[in-house]
JSON list of N, CA and C in Angstrom, two decimals:
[
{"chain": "D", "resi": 27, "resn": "UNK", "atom": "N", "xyz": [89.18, 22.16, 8.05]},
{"chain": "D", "resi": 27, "resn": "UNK", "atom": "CA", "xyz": [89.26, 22.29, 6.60]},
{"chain": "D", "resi": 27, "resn": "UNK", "atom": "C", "xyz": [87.85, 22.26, 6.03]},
{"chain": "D", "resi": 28, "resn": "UNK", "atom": "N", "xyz": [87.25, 22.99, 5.08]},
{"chain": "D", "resi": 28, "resn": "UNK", "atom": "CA", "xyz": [86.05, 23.77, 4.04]},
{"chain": "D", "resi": 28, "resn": "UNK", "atom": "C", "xyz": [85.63, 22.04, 3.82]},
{"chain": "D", "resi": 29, "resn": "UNK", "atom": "N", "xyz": [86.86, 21.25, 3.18]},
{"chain": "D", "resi": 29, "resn": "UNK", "atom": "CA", "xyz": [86.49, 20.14, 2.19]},
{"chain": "D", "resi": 29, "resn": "UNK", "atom": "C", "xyz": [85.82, 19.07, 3.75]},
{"chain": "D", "resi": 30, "resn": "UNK", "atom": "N", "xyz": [86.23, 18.69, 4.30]},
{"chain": "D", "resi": 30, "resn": "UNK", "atom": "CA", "xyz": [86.03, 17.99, 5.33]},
{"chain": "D", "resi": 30, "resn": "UNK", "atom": "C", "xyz": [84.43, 17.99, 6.01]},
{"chain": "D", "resi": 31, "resn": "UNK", "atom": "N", "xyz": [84.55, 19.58, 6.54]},
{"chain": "D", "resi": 31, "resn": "UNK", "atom": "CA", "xyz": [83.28, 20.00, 7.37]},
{"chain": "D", "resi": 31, "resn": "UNK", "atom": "C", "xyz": [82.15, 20.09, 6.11]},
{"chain": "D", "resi": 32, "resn": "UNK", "atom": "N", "xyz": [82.50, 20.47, 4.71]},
{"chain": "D", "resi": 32, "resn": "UNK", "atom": "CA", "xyz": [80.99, 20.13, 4.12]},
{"chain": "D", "resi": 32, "resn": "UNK", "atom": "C", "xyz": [80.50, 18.68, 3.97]},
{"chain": "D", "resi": 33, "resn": "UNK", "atom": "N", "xyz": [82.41, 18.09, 3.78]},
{"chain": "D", "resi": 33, "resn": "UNK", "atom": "CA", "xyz": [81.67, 16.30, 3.50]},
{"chain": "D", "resi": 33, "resn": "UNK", "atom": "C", "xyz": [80.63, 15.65, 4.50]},
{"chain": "D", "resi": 34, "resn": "UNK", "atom": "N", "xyz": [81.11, 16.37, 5.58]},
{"chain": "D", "resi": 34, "resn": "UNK", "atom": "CA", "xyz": [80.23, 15.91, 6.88]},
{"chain": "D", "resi": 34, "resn": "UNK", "atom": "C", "xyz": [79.01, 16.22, 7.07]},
{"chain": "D", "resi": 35, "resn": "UNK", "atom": "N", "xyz": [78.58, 17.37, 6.87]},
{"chain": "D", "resi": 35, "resn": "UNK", "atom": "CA", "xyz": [77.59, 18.06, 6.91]},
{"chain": "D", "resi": 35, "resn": "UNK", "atom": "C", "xyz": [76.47, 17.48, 5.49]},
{"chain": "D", "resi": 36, "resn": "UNK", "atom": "N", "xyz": [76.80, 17.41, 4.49]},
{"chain": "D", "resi": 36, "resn": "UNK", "atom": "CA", "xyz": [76.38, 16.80, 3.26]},
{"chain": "D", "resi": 36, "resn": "UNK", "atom": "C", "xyz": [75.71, 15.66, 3.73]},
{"chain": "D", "resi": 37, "resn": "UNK", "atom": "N", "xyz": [76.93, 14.40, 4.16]},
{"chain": "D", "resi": 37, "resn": "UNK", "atom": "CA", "xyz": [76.39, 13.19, 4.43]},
{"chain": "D", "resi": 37, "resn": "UNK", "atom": "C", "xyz": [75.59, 12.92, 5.57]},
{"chain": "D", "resi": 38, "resn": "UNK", "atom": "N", "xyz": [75.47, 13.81, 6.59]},
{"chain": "D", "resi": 38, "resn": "UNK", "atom": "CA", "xyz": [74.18, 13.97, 6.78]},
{"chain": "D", "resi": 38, "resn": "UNK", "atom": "C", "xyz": [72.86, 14.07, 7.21]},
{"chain": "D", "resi": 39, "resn": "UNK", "atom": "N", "xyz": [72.91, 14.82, 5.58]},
{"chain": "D", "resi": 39, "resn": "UNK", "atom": "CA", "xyz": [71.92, 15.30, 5.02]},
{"chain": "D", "resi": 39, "resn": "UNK", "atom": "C", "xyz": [71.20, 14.43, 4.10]},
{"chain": "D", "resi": 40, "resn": "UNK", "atom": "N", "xyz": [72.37, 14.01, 3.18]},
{"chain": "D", "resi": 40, "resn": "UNK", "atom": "CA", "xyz": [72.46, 12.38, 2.14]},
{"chain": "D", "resi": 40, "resn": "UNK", "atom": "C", "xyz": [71.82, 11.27, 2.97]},
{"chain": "D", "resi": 41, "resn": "UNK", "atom": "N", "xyz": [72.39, 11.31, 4.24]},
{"chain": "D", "resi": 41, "resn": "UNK", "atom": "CA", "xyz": [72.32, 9.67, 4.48]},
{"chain": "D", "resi": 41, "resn": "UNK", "atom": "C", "xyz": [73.26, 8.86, 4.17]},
{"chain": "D", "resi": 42, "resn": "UNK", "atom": "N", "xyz": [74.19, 9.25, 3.69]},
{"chain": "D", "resi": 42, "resn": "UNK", "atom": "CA", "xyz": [75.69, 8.54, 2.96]},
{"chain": "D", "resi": 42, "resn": "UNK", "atom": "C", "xyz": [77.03, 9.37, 3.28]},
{"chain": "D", "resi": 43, "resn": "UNK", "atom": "N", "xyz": [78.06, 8.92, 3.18]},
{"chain": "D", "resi": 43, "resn": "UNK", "atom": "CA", "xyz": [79.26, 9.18, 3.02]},
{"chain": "D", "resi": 43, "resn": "UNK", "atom": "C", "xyz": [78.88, 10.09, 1.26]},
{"chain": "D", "resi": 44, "resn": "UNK", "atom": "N", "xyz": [79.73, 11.00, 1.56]},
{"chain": "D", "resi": 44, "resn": "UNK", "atom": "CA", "xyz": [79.99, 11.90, 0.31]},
{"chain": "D", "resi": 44, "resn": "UNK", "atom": "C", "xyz": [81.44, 12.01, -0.19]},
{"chain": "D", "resi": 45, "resn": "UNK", "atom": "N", "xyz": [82.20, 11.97, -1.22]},
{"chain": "D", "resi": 45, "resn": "UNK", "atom": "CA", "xyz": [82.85, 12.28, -1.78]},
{"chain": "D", "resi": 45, "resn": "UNK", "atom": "C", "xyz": [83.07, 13.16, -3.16]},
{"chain": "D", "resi": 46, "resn": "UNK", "atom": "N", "xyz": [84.13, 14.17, -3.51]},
{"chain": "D", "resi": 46, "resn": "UNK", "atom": "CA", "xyz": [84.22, 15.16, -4.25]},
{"chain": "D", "resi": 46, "resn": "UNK", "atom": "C", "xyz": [84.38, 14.71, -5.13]},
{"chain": "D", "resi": 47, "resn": "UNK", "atom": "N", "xyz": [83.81, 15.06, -6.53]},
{"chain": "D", "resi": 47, "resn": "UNK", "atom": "CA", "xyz": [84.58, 14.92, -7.99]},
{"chain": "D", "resi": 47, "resn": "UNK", "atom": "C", "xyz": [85.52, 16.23, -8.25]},
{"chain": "D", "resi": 48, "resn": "UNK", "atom": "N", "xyz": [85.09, 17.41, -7.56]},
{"chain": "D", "resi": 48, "resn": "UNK", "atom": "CA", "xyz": [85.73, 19.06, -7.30]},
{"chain": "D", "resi": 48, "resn": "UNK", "atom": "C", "xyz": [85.76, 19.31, -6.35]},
{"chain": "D", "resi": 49, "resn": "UNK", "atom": "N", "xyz": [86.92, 19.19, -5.51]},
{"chain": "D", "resi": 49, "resn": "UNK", "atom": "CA", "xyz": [87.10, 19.75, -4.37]},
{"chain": "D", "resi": 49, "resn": "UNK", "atom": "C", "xyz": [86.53, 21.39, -4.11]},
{"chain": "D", "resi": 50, "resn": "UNK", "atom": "N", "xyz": [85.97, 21.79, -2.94]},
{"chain": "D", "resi": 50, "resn": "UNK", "atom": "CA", "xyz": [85.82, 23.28, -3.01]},
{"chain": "D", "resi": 50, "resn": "UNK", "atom": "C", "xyz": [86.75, 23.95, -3.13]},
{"chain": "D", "resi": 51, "resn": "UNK", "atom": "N", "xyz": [85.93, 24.95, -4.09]},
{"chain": "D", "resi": 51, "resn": "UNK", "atom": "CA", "xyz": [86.93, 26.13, -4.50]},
{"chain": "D", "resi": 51, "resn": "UNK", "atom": "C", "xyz": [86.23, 27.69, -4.15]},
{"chain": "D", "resi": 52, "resn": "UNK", "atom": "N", "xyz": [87.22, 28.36, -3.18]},
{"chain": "D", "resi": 52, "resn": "UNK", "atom": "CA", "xyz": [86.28, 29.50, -2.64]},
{"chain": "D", "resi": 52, "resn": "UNK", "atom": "C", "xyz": [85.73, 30.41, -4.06]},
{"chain": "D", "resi": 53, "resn": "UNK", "atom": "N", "xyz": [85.01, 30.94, -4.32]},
{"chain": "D", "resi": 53, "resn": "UNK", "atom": "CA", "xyz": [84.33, 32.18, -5.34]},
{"chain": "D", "resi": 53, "resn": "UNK", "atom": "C", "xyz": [84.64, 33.33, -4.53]},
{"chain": "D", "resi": 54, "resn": "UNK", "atom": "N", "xyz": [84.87, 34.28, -5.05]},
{"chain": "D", "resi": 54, "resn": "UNK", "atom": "CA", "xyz": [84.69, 35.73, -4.76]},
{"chain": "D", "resi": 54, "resn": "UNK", "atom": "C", "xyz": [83.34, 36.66, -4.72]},
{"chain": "D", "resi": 55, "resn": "UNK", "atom": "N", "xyz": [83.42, 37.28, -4.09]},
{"chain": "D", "resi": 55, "resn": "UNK", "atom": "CA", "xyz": [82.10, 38.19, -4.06]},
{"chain": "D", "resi": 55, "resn": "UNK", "atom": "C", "xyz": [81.17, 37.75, -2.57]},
{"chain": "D", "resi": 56, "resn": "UNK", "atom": "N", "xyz": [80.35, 38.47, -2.35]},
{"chain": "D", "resi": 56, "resn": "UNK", "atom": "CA", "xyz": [79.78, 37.72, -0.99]},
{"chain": "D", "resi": 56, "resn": "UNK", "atom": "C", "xyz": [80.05, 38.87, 0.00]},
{"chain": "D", "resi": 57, "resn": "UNK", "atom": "N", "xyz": [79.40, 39.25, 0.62]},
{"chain": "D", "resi": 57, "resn": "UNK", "atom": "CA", "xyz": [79.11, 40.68, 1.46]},
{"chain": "D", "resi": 57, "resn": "UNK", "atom": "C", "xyz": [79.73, 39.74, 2.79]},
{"chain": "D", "resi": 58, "resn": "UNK", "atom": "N", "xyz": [78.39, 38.97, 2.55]},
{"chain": "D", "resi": 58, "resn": "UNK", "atom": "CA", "xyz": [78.17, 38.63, 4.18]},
{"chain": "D", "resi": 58, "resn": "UNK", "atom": "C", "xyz": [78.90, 37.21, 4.68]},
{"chain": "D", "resi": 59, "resn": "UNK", "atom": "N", "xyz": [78.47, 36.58, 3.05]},
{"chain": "D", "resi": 59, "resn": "UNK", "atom": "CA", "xyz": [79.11, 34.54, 3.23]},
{"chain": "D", "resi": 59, "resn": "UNK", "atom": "C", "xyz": [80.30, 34.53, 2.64]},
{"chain": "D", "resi": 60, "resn": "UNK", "atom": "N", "xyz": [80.62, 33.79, 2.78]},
{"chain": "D", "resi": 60, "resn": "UNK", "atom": "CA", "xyz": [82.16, 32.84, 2.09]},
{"chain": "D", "resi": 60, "resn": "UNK", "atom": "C", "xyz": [81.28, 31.79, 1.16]},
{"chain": "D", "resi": 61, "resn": "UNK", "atom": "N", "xyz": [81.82, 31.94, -0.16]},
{"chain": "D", "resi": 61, "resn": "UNK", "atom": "CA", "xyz": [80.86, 30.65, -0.97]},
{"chain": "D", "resi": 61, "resn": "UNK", "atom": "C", "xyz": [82.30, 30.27, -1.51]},
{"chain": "D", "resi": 62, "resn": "UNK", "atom": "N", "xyz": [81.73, 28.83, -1.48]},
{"chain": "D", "resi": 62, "resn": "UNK", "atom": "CA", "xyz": [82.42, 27.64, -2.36]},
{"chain": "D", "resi": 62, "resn": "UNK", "atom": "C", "xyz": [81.79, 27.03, -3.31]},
{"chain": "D", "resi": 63, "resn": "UNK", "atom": "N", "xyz": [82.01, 26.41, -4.23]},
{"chain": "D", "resi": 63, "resn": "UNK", "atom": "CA", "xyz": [81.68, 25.92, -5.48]},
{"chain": "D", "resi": 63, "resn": "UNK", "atom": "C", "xyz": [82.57, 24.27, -5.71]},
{"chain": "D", "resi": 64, "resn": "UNK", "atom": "N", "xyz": [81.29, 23.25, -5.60]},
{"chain": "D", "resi": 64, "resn": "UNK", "atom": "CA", "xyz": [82.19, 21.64, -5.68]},
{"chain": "D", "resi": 64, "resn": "UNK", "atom": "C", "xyz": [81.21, 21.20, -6.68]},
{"chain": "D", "resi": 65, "resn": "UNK", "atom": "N", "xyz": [81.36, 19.46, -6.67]},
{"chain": "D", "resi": 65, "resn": "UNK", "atom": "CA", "xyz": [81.29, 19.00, -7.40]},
{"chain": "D", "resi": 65, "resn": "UNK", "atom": "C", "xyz": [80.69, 17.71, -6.60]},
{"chain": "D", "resi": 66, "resn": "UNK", "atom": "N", "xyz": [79.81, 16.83, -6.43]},
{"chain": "D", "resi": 66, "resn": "UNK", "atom": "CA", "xyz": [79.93, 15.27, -5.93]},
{"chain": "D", "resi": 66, "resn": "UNK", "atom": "C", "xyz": [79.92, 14.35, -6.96]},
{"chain": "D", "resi": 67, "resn": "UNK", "atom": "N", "xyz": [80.50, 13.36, -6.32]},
{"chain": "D", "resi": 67, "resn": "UNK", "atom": "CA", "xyz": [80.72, 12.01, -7.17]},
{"chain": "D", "resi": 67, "resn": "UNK", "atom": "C", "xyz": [79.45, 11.18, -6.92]},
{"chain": "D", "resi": 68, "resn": "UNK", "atom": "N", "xyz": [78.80, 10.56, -7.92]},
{"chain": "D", "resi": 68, "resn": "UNK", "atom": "CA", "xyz": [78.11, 9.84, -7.68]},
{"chain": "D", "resi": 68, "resn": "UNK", "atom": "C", "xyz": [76.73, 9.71, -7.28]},
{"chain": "D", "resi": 69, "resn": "UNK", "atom": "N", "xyz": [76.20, 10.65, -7.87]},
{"chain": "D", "resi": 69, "resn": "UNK", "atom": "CA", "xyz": [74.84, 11.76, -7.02]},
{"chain": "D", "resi": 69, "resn": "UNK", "atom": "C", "xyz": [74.32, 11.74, -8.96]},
{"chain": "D", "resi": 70, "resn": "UNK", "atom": "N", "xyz": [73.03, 11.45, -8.44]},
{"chain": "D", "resi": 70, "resn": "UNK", "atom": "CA", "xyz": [71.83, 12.22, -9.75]},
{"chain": "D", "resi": 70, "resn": "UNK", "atom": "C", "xyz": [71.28, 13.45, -8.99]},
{"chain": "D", "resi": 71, "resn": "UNK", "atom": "N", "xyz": [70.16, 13.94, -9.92]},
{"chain": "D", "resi": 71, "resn": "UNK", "atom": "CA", "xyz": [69.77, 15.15, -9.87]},
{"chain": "D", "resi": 71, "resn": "UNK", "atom": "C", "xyz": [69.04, 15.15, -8.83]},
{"chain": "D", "resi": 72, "resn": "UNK", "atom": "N", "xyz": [68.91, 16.28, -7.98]},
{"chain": "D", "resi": 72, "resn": "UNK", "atom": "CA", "xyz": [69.77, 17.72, -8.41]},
{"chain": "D", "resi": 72, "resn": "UNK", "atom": "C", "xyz": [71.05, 17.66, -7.49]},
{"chain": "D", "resi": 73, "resn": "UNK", "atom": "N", "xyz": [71.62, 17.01, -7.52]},
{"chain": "D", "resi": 73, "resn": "UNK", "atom": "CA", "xyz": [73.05, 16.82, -6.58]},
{"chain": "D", "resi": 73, "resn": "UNK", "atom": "C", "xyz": [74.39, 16.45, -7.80]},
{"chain": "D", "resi": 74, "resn": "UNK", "atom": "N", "xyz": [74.02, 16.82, -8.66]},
{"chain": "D", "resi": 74, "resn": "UNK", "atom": "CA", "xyz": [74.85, 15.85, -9.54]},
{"chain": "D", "resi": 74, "resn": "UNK", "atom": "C", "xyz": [75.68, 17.04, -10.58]},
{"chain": "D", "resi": 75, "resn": "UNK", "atom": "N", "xyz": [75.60, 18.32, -10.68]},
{"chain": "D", "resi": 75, "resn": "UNK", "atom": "CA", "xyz": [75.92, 19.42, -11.16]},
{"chain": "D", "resi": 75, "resn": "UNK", "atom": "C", "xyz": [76.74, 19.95, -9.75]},
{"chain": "D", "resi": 76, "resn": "UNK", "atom": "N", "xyz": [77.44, 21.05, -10.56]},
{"chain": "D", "resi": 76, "resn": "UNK", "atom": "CA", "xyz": [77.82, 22.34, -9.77]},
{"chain": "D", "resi": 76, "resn": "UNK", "atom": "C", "xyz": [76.75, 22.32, -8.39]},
{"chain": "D", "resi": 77, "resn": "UNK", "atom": "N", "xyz": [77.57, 22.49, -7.13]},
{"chain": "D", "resi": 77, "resn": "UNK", "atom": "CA", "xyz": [76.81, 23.26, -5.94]},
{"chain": "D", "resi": 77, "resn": "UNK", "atom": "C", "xyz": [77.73, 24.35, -5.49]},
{"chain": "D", "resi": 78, "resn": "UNK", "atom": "N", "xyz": [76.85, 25.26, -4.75]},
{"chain": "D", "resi": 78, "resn": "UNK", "atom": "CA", "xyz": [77.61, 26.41, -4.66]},
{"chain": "D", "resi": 78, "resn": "UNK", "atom": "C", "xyz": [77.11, 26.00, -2.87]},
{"chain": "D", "resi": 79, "resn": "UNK", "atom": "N", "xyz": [78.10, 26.35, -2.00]},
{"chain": "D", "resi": 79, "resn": "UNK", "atom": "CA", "xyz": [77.78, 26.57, -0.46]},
{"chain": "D", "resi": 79, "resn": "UNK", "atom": "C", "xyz": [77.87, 28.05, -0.35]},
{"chain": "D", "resi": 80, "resn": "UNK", "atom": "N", "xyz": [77.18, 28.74, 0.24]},
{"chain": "D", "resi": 80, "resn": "UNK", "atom": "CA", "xyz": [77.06, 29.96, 0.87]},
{"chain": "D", "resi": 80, "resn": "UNK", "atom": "C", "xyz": [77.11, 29.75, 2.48]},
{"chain": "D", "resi": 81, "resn": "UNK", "atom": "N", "xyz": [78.49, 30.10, 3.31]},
{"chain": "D", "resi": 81, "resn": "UNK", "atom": "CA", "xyz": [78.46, 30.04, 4.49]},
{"chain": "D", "resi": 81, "resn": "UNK", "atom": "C", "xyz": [78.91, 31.60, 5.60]},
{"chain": "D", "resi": 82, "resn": "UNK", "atom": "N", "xyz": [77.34, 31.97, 6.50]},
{"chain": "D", "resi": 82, "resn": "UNK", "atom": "CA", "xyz": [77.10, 32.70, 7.18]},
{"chain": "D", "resi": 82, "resn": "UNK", "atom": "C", "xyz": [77.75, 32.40, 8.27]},
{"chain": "D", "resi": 83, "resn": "UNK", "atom": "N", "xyz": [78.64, 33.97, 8.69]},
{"chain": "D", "resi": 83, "resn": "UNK", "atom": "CA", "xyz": [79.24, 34.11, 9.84]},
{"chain": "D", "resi": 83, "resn": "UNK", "atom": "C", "xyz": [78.20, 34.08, 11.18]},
{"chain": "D", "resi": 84, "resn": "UNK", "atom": "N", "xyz": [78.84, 33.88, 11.78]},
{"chain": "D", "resi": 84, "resn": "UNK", "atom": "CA", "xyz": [78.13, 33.88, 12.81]},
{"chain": "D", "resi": 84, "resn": "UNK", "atom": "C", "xyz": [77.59, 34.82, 13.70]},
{"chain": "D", "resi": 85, "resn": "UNK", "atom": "N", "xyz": [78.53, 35.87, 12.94]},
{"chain": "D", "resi": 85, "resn": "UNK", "atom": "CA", "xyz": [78.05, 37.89, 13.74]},
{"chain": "D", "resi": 85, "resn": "UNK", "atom": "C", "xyz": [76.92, 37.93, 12.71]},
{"chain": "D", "resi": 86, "resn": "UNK", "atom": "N", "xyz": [76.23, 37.42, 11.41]},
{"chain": "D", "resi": 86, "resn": "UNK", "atom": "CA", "xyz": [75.36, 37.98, 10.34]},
{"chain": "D", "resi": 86, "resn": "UNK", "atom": "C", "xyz": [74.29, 37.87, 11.43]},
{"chain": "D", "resi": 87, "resn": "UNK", "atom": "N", "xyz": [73.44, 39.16, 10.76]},
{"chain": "D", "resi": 87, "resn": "UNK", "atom": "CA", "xyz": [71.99, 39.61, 11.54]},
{"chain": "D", "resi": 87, "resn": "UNK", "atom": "C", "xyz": [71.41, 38.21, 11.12]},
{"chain": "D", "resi": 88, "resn": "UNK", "atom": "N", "xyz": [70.59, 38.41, 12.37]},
{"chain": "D", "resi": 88, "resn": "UNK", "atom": "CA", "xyz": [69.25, 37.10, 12.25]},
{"chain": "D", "resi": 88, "resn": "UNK", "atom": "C", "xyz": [68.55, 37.16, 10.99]},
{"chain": "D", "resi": 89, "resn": "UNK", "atom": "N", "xyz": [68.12, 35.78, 10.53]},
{"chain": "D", "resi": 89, "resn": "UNK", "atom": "CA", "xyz": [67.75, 35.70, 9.80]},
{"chain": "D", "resi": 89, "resn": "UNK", "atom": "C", "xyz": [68.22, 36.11, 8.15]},
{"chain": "D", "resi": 90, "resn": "UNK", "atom": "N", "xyz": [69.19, 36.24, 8.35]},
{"chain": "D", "resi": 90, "resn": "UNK", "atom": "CA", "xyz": [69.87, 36.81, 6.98]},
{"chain": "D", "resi": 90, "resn": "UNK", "atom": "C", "xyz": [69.82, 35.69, 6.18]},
{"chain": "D", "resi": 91, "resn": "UNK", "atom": "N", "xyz": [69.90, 34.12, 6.81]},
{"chain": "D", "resi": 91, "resn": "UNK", "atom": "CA", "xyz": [69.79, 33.50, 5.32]},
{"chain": "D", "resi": 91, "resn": "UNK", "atom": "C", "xyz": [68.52, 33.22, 4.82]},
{"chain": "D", "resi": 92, "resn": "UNK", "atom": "N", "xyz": [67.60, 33.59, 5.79]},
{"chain": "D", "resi": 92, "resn": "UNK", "atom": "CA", "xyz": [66.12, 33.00, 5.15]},
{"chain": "D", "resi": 92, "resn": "UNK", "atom": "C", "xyz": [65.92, 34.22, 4.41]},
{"chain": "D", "resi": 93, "resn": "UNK", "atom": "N", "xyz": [66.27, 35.24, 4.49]},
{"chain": "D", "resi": 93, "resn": "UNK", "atom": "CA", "xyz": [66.07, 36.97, 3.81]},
{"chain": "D", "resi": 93, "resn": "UNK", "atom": "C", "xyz": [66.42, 36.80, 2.46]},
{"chain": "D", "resi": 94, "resn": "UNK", "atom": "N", "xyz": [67.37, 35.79, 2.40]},
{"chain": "D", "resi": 94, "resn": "UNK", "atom": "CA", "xyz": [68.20, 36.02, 0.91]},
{"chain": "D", "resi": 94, "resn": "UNK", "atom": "C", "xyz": [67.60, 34.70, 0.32]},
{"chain": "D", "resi": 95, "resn": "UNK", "atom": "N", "xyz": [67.45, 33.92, 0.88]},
{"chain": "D", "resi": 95, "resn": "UNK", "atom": "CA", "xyz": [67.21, 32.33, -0.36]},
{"chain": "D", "resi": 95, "resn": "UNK", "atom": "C", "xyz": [65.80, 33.13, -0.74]}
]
């Protein structure tokens, strides 16, 4: 599950256990990624607004995410 594997991945990154104030919600659009859009609880800036995840398949050409950020 999306909600699970980012909490994990988040915390870390955090150093902490993470929890949602917005569970992810997939967005549309995206060639190459699947993006989600959450929310964390308990986070100041810049963690404390809207995050969007952009997640690359694993067939995407090399380097495609350093091409795009």
């Amino acid at each position: 599950m999306i909600a699970d594997d980012l909490a994990s991945q988040l915390g870390r990154h955090l150093g902490d256990p993470v929890a949602f104030r917005d569970a992810p919600v997939r967005l549309g659009g995206g060639f190459f990624t699947d993006n989600y859009v959450f929310r964390l609880t308990n986070r100041t800036e810049p963690w404390d607004g809207h995050l969007v995840a952009r997640l690359f398949p694993t067939s995407a050409p090399d380097l495609l995410a350093r091409r795009e950020a």
